[in-house]
Tab-separated table of C-alpha atoms in Angstrom:
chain	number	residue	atom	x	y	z
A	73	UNK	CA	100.573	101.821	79.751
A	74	UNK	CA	101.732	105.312	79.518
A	75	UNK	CA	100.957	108.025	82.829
A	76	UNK	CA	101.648	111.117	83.250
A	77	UNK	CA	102.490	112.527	86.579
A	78	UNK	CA	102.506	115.962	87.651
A	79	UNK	CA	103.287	117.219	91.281
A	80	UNK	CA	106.797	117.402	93.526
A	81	UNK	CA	107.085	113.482	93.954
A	82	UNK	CA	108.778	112.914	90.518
A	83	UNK	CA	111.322	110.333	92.426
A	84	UNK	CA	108.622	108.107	94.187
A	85	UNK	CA	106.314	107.922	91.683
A	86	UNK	CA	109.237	106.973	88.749
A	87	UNK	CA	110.571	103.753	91.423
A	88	UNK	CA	107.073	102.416	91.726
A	89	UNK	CA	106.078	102.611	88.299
A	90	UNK	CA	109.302	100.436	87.510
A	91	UNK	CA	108.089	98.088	89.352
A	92	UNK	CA	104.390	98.306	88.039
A	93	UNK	CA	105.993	97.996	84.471
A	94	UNK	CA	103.913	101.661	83.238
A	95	UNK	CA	106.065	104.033	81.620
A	96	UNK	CA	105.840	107.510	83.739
A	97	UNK	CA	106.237	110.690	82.263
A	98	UNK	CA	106.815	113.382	85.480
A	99	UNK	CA	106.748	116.894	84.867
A	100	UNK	CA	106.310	119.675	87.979
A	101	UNK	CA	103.818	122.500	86.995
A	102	UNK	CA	100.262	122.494	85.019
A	103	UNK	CA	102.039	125.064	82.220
A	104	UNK	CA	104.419	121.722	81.560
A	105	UNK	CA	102.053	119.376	81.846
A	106	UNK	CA	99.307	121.067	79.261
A	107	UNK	CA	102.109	121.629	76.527
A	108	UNK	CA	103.609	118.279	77.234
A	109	UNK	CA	99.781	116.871	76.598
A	110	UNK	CA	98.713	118.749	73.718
A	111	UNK	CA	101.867	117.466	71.748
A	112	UNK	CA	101.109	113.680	73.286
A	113	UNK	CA	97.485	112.542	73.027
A	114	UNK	CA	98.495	108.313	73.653
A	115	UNK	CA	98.357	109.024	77.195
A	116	UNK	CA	96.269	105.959	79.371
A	117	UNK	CA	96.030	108.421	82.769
A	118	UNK	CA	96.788	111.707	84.241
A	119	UNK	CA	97.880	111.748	88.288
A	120	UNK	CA	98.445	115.358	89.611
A	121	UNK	CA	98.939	117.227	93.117
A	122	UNK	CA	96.608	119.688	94.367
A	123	UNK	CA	99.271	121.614	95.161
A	124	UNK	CA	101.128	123.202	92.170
A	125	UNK	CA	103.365	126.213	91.317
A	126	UNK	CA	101.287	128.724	90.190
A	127	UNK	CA	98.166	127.397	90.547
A	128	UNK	CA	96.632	123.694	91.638
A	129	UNK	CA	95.490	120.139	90.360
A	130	UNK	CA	91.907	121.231	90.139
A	131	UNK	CA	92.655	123.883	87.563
A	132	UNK	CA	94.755	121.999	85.156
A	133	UNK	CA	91.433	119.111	85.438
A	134	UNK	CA	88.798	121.832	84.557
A	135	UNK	CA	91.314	123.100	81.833
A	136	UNK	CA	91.144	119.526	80.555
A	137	UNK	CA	87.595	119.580	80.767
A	138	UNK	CA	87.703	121.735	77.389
A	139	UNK	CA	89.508	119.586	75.425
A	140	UNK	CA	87.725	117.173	73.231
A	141	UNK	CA	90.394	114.563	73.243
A	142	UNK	CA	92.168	115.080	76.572
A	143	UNK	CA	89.054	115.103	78.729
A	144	UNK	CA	88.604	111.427	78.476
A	145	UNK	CA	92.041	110.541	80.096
A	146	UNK	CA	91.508	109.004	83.512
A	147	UNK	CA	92.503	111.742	86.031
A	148	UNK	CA	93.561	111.327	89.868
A	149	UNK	CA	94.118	114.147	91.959
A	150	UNK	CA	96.294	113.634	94.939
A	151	UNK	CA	96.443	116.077	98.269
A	152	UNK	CA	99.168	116.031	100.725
A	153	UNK	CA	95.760	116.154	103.269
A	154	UNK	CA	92.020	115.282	103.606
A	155	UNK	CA	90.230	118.277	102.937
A	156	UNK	CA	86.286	117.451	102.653
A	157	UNK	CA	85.566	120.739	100.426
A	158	UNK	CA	88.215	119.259	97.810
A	159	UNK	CA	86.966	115.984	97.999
A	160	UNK	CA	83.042	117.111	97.211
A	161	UNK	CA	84.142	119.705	94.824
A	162	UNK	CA	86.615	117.240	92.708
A	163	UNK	CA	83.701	114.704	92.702
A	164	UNK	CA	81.173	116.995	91.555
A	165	UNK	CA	83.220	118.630	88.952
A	166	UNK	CA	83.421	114.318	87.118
A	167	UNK	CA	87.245	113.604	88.830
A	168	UNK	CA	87.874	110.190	87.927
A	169	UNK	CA	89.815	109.634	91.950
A	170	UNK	CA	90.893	111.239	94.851
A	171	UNK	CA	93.608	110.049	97.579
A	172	UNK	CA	95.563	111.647	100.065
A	173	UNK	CA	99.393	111.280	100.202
A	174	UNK	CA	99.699	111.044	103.854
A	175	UNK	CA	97.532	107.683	103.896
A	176	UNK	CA	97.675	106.108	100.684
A	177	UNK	CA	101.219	104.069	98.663
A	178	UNK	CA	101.814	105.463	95.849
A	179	UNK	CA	101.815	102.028	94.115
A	180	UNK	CA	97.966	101.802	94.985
A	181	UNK	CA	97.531	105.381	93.160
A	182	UNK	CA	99.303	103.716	90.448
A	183	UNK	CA	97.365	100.726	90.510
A	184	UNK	CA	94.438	102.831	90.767
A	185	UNK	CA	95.435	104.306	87.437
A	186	UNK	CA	95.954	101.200	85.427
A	187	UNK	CA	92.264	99.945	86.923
A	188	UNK	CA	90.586	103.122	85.516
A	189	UNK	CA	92.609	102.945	82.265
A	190	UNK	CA	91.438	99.191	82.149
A	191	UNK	CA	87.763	100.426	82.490
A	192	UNK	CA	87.699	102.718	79.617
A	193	UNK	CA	87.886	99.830	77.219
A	194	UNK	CA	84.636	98.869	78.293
A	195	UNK	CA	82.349	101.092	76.146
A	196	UNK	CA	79.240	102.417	78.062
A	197	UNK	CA	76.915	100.020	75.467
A	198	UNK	CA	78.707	96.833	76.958
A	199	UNK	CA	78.320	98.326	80.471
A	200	UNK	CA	74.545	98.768	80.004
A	201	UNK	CA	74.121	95.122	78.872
A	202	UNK	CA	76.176	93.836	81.820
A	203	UNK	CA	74.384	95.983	84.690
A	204	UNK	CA	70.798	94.833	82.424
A	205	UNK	CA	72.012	91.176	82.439
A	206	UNK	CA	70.937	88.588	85.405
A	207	UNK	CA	71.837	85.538	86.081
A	208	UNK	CA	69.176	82.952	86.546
A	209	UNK	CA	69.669	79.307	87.971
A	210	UNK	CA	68.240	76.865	85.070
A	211	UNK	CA	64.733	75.700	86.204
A	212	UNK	CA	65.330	72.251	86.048
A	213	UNK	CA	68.477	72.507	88.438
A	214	UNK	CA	66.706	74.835	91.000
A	215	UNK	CA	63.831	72.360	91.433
A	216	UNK	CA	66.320	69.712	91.516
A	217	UNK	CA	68.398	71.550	94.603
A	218	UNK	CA	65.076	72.299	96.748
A	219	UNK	CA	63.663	68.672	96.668
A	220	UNK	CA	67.045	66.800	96.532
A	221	UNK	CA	68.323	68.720	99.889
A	222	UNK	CA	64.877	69.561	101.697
A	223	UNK	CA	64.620	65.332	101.272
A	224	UNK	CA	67.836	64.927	102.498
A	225	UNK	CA	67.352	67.324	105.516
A	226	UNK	CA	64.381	65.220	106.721
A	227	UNK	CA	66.174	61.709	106.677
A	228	UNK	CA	68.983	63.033	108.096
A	229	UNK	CA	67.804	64.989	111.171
A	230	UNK	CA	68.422	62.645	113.561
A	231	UNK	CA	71.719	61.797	113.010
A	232	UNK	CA	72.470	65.477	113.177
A	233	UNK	CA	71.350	65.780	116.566
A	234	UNK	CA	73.313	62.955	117.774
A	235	UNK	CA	76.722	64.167	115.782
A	236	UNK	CA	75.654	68.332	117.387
A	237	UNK	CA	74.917	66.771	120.723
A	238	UNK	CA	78.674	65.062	120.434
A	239	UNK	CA	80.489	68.117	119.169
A	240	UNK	CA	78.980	70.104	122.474
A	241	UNK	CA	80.100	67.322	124.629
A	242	UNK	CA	83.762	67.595	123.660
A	243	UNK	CA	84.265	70.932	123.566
A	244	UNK	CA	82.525	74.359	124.334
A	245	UNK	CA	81.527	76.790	121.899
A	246	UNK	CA	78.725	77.180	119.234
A	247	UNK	CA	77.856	73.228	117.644
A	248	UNK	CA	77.116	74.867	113.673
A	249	UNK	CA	80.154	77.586	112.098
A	250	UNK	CA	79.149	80.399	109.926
A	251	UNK	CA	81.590	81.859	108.011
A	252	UNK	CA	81.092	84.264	105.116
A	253	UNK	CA	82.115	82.812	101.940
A	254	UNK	CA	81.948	83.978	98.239
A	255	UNK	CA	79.963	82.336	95.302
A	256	UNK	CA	77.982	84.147	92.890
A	257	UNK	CA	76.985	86.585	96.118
A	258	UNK	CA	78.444	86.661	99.994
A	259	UNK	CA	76.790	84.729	102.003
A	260	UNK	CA	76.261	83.280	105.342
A	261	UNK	CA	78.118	79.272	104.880
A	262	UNK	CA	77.221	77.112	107.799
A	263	UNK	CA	79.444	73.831	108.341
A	264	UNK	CA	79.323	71.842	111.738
A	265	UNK	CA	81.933	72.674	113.832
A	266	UNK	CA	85.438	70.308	113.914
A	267	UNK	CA	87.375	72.832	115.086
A	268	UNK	CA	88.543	74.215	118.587
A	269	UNK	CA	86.748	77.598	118.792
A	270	UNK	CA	89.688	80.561	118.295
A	271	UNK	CA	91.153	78.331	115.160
A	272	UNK	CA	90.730	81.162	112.527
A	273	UNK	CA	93.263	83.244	114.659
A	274	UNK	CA	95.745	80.514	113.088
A	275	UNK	CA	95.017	80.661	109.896
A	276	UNK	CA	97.940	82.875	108.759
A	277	UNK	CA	100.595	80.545	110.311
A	278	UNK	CA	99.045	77.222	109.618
A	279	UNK	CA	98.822	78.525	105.672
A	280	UNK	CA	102.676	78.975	105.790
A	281	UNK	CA	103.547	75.815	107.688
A	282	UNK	CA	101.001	73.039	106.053
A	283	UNK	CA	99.077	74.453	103.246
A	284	UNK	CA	98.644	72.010	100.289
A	285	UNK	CA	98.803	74.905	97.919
A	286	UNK	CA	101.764	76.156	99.505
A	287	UNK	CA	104.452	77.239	96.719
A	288	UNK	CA	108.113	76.776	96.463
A	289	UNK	CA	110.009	79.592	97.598
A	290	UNK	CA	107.282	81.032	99.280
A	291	UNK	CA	108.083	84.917	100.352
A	292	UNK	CA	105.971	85.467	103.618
A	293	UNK	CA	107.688	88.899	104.897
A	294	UNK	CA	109.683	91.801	103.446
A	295	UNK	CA	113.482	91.820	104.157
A	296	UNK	CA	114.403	95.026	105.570
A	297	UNK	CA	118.542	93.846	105.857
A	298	UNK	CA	118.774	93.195	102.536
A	299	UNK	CA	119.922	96.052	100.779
A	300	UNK	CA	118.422	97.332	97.452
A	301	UNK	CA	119.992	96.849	94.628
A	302	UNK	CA	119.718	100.392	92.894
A	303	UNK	CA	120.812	102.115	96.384
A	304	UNK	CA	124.200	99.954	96.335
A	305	UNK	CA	125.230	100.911	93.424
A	306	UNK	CA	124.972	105.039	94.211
A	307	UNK	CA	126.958	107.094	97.089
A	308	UNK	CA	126.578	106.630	100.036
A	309	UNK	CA	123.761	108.487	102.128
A	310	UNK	CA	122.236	108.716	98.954
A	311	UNK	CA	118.735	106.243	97.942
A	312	UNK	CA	116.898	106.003	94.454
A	313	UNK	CA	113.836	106.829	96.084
A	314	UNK	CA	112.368	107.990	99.110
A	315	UNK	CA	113.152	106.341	102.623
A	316	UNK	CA	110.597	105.023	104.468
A	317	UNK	CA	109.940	104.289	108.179
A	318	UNK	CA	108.863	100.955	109.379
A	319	UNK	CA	108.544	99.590	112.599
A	320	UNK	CA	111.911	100.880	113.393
A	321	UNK	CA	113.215	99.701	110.314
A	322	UNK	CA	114.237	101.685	106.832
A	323	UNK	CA	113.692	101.015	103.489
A	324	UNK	CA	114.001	102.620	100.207
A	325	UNK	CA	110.324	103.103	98.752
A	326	UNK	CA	110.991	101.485	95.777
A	327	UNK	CA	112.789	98.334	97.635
A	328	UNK	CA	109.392	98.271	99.455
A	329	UNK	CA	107.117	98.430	96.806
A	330	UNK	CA	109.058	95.448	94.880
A	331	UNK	CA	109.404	93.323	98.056
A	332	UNK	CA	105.698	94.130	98.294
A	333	UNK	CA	104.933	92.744	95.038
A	334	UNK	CA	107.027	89.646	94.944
A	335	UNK	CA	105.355	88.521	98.111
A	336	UNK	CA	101.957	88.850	96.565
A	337	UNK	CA	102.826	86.364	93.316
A	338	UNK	CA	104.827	83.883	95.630
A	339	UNK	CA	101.761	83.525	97.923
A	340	UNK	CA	99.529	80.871	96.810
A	341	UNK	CA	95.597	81.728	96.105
A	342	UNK	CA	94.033	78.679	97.944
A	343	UNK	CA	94.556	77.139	101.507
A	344	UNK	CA	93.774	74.034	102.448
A	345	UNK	CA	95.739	72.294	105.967
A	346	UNK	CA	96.581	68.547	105.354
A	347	UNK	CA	96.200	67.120	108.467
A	348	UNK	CA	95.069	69.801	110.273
A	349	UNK	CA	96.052	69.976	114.139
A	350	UNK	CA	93.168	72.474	115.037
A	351	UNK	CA	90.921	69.402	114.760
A	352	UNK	CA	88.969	67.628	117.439
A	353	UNK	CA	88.423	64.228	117.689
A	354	UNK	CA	84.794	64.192	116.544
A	355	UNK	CA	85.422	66.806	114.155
A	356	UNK	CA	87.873	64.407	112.417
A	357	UNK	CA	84.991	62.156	111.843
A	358	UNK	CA	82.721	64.242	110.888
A	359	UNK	CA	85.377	65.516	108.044
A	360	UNK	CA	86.004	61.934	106.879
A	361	UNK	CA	82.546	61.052	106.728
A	362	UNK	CA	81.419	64.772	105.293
A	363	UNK	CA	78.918	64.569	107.774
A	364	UNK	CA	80.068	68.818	108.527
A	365	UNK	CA	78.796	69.372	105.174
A	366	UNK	CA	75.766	68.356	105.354
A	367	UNK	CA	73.737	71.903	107.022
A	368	UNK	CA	74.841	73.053	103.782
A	369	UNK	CA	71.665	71.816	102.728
A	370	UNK	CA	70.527	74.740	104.152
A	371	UNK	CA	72.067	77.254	102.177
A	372	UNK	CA	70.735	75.252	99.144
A	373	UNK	CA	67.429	75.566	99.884
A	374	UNK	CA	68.202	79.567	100.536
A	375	UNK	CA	69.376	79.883	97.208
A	376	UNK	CA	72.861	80.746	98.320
A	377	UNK	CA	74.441	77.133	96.647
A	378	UNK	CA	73.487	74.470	94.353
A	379	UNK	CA	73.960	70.629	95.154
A	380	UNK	CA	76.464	71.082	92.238
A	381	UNK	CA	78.748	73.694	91.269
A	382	UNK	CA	82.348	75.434	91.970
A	383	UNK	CA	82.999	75.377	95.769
A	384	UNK	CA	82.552	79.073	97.676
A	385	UNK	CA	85.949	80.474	98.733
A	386	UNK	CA	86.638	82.221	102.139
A	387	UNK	CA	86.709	86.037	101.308
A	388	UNK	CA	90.530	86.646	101.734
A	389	UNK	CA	90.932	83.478	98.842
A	390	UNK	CA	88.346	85.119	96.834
A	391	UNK	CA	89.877	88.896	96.688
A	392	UNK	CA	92.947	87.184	95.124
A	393	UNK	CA	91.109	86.638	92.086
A	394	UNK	CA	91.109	89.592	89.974
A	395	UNK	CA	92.460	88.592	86.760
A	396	UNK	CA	89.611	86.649	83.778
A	397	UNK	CA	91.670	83.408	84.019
A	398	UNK	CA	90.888	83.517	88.011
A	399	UNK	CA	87.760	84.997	88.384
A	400	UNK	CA	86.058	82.869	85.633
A	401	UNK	CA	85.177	80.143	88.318
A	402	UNK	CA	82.682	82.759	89.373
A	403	UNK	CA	80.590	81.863	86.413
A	404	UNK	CA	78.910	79.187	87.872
A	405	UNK	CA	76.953	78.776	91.251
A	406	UNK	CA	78.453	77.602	94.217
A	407	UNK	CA	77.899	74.168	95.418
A	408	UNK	CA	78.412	71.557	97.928
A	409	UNK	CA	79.965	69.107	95.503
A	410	UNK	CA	81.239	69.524	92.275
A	411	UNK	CA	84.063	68.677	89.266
A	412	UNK	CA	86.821	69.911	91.556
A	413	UNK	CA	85.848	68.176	94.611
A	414	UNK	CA	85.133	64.726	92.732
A	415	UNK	CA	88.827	64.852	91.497
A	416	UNK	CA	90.483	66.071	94.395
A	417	UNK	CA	88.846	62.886	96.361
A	418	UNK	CA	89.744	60.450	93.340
A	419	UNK	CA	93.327	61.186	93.809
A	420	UNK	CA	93.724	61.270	97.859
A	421	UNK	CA	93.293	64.763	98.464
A	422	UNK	CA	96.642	65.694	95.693
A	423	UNK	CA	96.145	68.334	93.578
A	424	UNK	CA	97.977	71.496	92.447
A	425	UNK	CA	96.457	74.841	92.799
A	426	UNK	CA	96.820	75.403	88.894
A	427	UNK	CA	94.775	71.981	88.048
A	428	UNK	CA	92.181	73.411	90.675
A	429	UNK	CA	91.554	76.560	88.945
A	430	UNK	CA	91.840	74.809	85.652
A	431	UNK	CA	88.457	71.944	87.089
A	432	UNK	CA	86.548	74.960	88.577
A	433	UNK	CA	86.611	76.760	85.239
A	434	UNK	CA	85.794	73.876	82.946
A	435	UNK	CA	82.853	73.378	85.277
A	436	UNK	CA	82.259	77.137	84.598
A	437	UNK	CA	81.774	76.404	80.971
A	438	UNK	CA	78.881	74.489	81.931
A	439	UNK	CA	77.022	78.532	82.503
A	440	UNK	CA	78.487	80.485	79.140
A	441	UNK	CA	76.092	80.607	77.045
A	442	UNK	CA	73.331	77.058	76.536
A	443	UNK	CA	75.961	74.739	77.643
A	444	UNK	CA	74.651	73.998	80.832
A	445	UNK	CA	73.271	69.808	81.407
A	446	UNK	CA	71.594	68.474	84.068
A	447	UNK	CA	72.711	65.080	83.510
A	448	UNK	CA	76.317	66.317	83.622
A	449	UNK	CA	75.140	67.533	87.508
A	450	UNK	CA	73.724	63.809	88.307
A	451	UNK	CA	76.996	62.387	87.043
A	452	UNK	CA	78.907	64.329	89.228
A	453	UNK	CA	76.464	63.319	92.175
A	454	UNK	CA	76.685	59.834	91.697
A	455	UNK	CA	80.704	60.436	91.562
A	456	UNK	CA	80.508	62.080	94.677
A	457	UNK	CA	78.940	59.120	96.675
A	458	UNK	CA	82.192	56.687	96.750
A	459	UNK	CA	84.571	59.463	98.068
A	460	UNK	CA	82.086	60.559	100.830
A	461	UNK	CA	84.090	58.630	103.087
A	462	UNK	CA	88.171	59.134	103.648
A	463	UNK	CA	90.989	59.139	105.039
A	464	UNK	CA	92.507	62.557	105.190
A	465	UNK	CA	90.799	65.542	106.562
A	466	UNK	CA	91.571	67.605	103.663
C-alpha cells in the first residue's frame, strides 16, 4: 500500500509505517505534495496536517476536490488540536477522517488509512446489496428452537430452583450472570452463576497464567529496558524516531509501535481457564453437568441463539476478529451447542485455537448460500447428549 504524508512529522510517521509494512512517501508543504501527486496517480491514501507552510490541509483537500482522478484517494486530515469548526467543516466538505495529534498514535492514523483504502474496493453496487441483504433463520430451524427449548424450560423448572436456591446458599450475589456476548447481534447471555461475584476483575491474569489457548512465547507487556535496535546502531543522544513518555519510562516511537504490534499477534484470540480456581463448589457441578447452560434456553426463545450453531464470544474475544478467515464464524447463528463444542467434549476439553476456528467455520458453511440441513442440527444434538456430563470445567 502506498501513502502519502504531508505535514512536519516526516520521522514518526516513516518508523510506524515500517512497521505497518505501507510504503510512505513524506513531503512538507501542499505545493510538494500536488506536484508530487499529479506525476503519481497509484497512490492508496493521502494523510496531511492542518497546519502547513503557506497555507493548510483543508486547502490542498478542496484543491483535490477538482481533480477527476485524485479526488477519490482516501484523505485524513490531522490537527495538532480539537477544534469543533474544523471538524464540522472537514466533514461537510466529504473528508474521508479526522484525528487530532495530541490524542491519537500515529499507527492508528495509519491503520486508519489502510481500512479506508481497504473499503474502496468495495464498489458502491456491492455495498447496496449488502446493506439490502438480511439474514433470516431457516423456518424449519426457528420452529425447531422455540418448541425444543420452551419444552425443555417447562420440564426443567424445578430443578432450576433447587440448583438457584443452592448457588444463593453458598455464596452472595445475583443466582443468574448476564454478560454481553457477540453472535450474529450483541446480546444479553444469561448463564447460572459458578463463579465468586468480582471474578471478571481476573480475567486478564487468569488468561496469562491458565488459558488453554495460551501461545508459546506469549508477549504480555512492552519492554521499556530493552533497547531498540535502530537507536543502537546511531550516536548517542540521537533516536530514529520520536521519544515518547511512559509512565516514567522512555521509548523510541517506533520501538513502541513494534513492541505494540508483536504483543497483539502473540496474544491468543480465545480464553478458556482449565481448571478454573474462581469456581465454587456448586458451580463446579453445575459446569460438569451443563446444568449453567441451561437459562440459555431463554435467549433461544428471544431469538438471540439457536439450539445449534457457533458459540457467542465475550466482546473483547470477538473484536479480535477482523480478518475473513476469523470473522467467517459470524456466518452462522449463535448457539448453545454446536460442531465445536461436540469436538472439544469428544477429546477431554483439548483443542488448539486454530482447529477451533477451523470447526466454527465449517459449521459456518452450513449458512453460505442453500447449504444449510436440519438433520445435520439433530445430529449434532444427539452428539451433544453423551458429553453433557464431565470431568473438567472447561
Amino acid at each position: 500500500m502506498k501513502i502519502v504524508y504531508i505535514g512536519n512529522s516526516v520521522a514518526k510517521y516513516k518508523a510506524v509505517a515500517e512497521v505497518e509494512k505501507v510504503t510512505l512517501f513524506a513531503v512538507r508543504t501542499s505545493v510538494e505534495a500536488l506536484k508530487f501527486l499529479n506525476a503519481n496517480h497509484e497512490i492508496d491514501a493521502i494523510i496531511s496536517d492542518f497546519n502547513l507552510t503557506g497555507n493548510t490541509g483543508m486547502y490542498l483537500f478542496d484543491t483535490l476536490k477538482n481533480d477527476t482522478v485524485l479526488k477519490n484517494i482516501p484523505f485524513i486530515l490531522v490537527s495538532e488540536e480539537y477544534n469543533n469548526a474544523l471538524f464540522t467543516t472537514a466533514f461537510s466538505k466529504g473528508i474521508s477522517d479526522y484525528f487530532v495529534h495530541s490524542s491519537t498514535e500515529v499507527i492508528n492514523i495509519i491503520r486508519r488509512a489502510k481500512s479506508l483504502h481497504q473499503l474502496q474496493g468495495i464498489s458502491s453496487e456491492d455495498t447496496v446489496k449488502l446493506v439490502n441483504r438480511t439474514y433470516k433463520l431457516p423456518l424449519s430451524k426457528r420452529i425447531f428452537d422455540i418448541v425444543f427449548a420452551s419444552t425443555v424450560l417447562l420440564c426443567i423448572a424445578p430443578i432450576l430452583l433447587v440448583v438457584m436456591l443452592a448457588i444463593r446458599l453458598e455464596s452472595h450475589g445475583k443466582v443468574y450472570y448476564i454478560s454481553k456476548r457477540v453472535g450474529r447481534k450483541t446480546f444479553d447471555f444469561y448463564k447460572l452463576r459458578s463463579m465468586r461475584t468480582g471474578s471478571d476483575e481476573l480475567i486478564k491474569k487468569m488468561a496469562q497464567e491458565k488459558n488453554q489457548y495460551k501461545k508459546e512465547n506469549t508477549i504480555t507487556t512492552i519492554d521499556f529496558n530493552q533497547a531498540c535496535p535502530k537507536c543502537s546502531q546511531l550516536e548517542q543522544g540521537h533516536s530514529c524516531s520520536p521519544i515518547l513518555h511512559i509512565d516514567n519510562h522512555q521509548i523510541c516511537e517506533y520501538w513502541h509501535a513494534y513492541q505494540k504490534s508483536e504483543i497483539e499477534k502473540s496474544n491468543a484470540t480465545f480464553i478458556k481457564i482449565v481448571d478454573d480456581p474462581r469456581i465454587t463448589k456448586i458451580g463446579r457441578f453445575i459446569r460438569n453437568t451443563s446444568i449453567d447452560e441451561l437459562p440459555q434456553l431463554i435467549n433461544v426463545i428471544k431469538g438471540d441463539m439457536s439450539i445449534v450453531g457457533n458459540r457467542p464470544l465475550p466482546v473483547y474475544e470477538a473484536e479480535l476478529l477482523t480478518n475473513d478467515v476469523l470473522s467467517k464464524r459470524f456466518l452462522a447463528p449463535a448457539g448453545i451447542t454446536g460442531l465445536w463444542q461436540v469436538e472439544l467434549r469428544g477429546r477431554g476439553g483439548e483443542m488448539s485455537e486454530e482447529e477451533r476456528i477451523r470447526l466454527d467455520n465449517e459449521y459456518a458453511n452450513n449458512f453460505t448460500g442453500n447449504n444449510y440441513s436440519f438433520w445435520y442440527d439433530m445430529k449434532l444434538i444427539l452428539r451433544t447428549f453423551p458429553g453433557l456430563i464431565q470431568k473438567s470445567t472447561v
